[in-house]
Short mmCIF file of C-alpha atoms and ligand atoms in Angstrom, two decimals:
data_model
loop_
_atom_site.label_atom_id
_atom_site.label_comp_id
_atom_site.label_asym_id
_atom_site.label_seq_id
_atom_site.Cartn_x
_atom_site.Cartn_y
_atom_site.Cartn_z
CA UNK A 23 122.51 3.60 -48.76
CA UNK A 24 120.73 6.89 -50.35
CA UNK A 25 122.47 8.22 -53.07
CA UNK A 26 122.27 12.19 -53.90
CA UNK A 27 122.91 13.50 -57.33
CA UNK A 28 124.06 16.50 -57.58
CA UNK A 29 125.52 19.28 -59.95
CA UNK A 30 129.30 21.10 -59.72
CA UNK A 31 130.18 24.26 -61.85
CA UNK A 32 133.64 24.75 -62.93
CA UNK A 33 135.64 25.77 -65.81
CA UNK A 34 136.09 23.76 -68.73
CA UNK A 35 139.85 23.91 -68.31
CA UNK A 36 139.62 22.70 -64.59
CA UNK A 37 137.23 19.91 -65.80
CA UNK A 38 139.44 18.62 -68.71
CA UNK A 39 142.65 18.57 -66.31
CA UNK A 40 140.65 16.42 -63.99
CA UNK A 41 139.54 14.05 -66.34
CA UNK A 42 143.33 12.99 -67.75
CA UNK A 43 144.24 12.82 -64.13
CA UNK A 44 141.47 10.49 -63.09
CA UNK A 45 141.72 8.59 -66.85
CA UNK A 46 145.52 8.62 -65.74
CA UNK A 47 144.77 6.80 -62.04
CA UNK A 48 142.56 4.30 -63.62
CA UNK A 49 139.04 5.65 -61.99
CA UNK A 50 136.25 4.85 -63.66
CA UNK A 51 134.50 7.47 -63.67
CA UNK A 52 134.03 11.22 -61.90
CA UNK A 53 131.56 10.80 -59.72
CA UNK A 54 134.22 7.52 -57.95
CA UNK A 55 136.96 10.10 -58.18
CA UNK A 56 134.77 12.83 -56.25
CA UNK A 57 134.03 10.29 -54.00
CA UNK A 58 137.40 9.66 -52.71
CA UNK A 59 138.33 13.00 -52.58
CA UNK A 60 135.22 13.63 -50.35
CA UNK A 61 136.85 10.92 -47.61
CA UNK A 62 140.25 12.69 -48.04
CA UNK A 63 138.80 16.12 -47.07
CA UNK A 64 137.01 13.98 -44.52
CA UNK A 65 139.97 12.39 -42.99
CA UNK A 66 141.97 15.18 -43.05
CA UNK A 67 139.09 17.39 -41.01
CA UNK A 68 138.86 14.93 -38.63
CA UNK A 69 142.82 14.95 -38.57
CA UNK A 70 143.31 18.71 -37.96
CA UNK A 71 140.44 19.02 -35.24
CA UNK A 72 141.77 16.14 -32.98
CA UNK A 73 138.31 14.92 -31.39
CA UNK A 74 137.38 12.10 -33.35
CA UNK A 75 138.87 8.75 -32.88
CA UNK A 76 141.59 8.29 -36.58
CA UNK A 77 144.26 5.42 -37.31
CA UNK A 78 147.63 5.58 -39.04
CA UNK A 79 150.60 4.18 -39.98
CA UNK A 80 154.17 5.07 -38.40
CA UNK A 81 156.54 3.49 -40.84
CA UNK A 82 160.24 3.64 -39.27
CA UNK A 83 163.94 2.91 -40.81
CA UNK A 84 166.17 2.41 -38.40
CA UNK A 85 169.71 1.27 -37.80
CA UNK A 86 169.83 -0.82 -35.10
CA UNK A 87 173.72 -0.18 -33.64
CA UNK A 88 172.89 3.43 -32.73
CA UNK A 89 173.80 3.21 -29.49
CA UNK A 90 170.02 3.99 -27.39
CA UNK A 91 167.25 3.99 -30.24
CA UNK A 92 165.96 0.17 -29.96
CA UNK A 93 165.30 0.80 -26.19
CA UNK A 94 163.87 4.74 -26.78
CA UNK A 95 161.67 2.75 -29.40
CA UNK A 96 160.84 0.30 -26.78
CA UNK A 97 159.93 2.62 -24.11
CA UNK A 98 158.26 5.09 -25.71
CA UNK A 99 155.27 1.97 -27.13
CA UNK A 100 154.94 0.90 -24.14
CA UNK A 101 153.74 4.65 -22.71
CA UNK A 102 151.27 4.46 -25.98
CA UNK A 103 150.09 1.17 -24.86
CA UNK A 104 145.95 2.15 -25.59
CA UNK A 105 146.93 3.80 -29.19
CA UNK A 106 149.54 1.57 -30.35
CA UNK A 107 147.70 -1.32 -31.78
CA UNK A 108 149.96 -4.04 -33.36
CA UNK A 109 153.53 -3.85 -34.99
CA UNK A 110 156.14 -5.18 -37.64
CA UNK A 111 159.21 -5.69 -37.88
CA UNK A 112 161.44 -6.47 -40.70
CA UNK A 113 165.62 -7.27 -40.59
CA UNK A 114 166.49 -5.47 -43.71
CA UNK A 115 169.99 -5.93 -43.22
CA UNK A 116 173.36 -6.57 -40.96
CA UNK A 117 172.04 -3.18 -39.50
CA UNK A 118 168.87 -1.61 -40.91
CA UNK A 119 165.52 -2.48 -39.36
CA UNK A 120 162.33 -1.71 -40.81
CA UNK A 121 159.57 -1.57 -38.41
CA UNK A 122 155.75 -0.60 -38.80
CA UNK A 123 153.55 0.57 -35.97
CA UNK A 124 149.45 0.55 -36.26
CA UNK A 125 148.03 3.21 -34.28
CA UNK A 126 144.51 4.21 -33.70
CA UNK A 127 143.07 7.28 -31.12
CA UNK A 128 143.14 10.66 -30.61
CA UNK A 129 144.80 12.54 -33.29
CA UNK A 130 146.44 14.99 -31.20
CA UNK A 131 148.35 12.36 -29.56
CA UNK A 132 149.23 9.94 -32.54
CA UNK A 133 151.10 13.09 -33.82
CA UNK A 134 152.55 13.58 -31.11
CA UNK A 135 153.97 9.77 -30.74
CA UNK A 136 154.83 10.08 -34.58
CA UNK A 137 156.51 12.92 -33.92
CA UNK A 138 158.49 10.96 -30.60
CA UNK A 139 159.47 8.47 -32.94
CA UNK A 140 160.23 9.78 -35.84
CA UNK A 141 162.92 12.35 -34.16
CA UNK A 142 164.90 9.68 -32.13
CA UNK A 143 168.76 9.79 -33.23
CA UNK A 144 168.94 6.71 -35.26
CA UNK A 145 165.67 6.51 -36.91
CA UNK A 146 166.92 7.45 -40.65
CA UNK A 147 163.75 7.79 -42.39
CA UNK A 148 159.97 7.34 -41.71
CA UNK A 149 156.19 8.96 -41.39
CA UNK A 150 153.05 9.01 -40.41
CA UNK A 151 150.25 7.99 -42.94
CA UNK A 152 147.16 9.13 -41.61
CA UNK A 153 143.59 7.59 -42.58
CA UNK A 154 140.10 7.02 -40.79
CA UNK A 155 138.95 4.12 -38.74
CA UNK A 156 136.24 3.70 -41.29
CA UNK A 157 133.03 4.88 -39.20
CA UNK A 158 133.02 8.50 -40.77
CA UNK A 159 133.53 6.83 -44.43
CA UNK A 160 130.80 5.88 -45.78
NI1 NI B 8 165.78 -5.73 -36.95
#
């Protein structure tokens, strides 16, 4: 891999605020901190444009008495069958489930079954962690 070297202006103030933040997080240095805020901007492009291929996370708390939302949940991964790529599923309690879905595709339409999911009556608490599938991350 070619590496480029190259040189950022900004004020001092900005600079020294950086620094305790990334002495704070435990980077070792700037140019590691840049780095991953390069694949954020990345993954967050390729996030808001919707062409690329992305994966995510759709972490979901749910209680499982309320009357219809295991079967909406049920339903509605089986119409995602090509983006929804494995899932977990943890008893947390007598009534609370806690159940993790791995999607990768089109962004567009993971938001769009994050958003499905994540509005059913019973679902308490949950989201959508968005990330790359690695390719456009070098
Ligand atoms: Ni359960």
């Amino acid at each position: 891999m070619k590496i480029t070297r190259f040189g950022v202006s900004v004020p001092d103030e900005l600079l020294a605020k950086f620094d305790r933040i990334i002495e704070e997080r435990g980077y070792v240095n700037r140019s590691e901190a840049i780095r991953d805020l390069m694949r954020d901007f990345i993954v967050r492009h390729e996030w808001e444009e919707g062409e690329g291929e992305v994966a995510g996370t759709i972490t979901m708390l749910y209680n499982h008495d309320e009357a219809e939302v295991v079967k909406e949940l049920l339903d509605l991964q089986h119409e995602y069958l090509s983006e929804i790529v494995s899932s977990i599923h943890v008893h947390m309690d007598e009534h609370n489930c806690l159940e993790v879905i791995i999607v990768k595709g089109n962004a567009k339409r993971i938001k769009e079954i994050a958003d499905r999911l994540l509005s059913l009556k019973g679902v308490k608490h949950g989201k959508l962690v968005m990330t790359g599938t690695g390719k456009e991350l070098v």
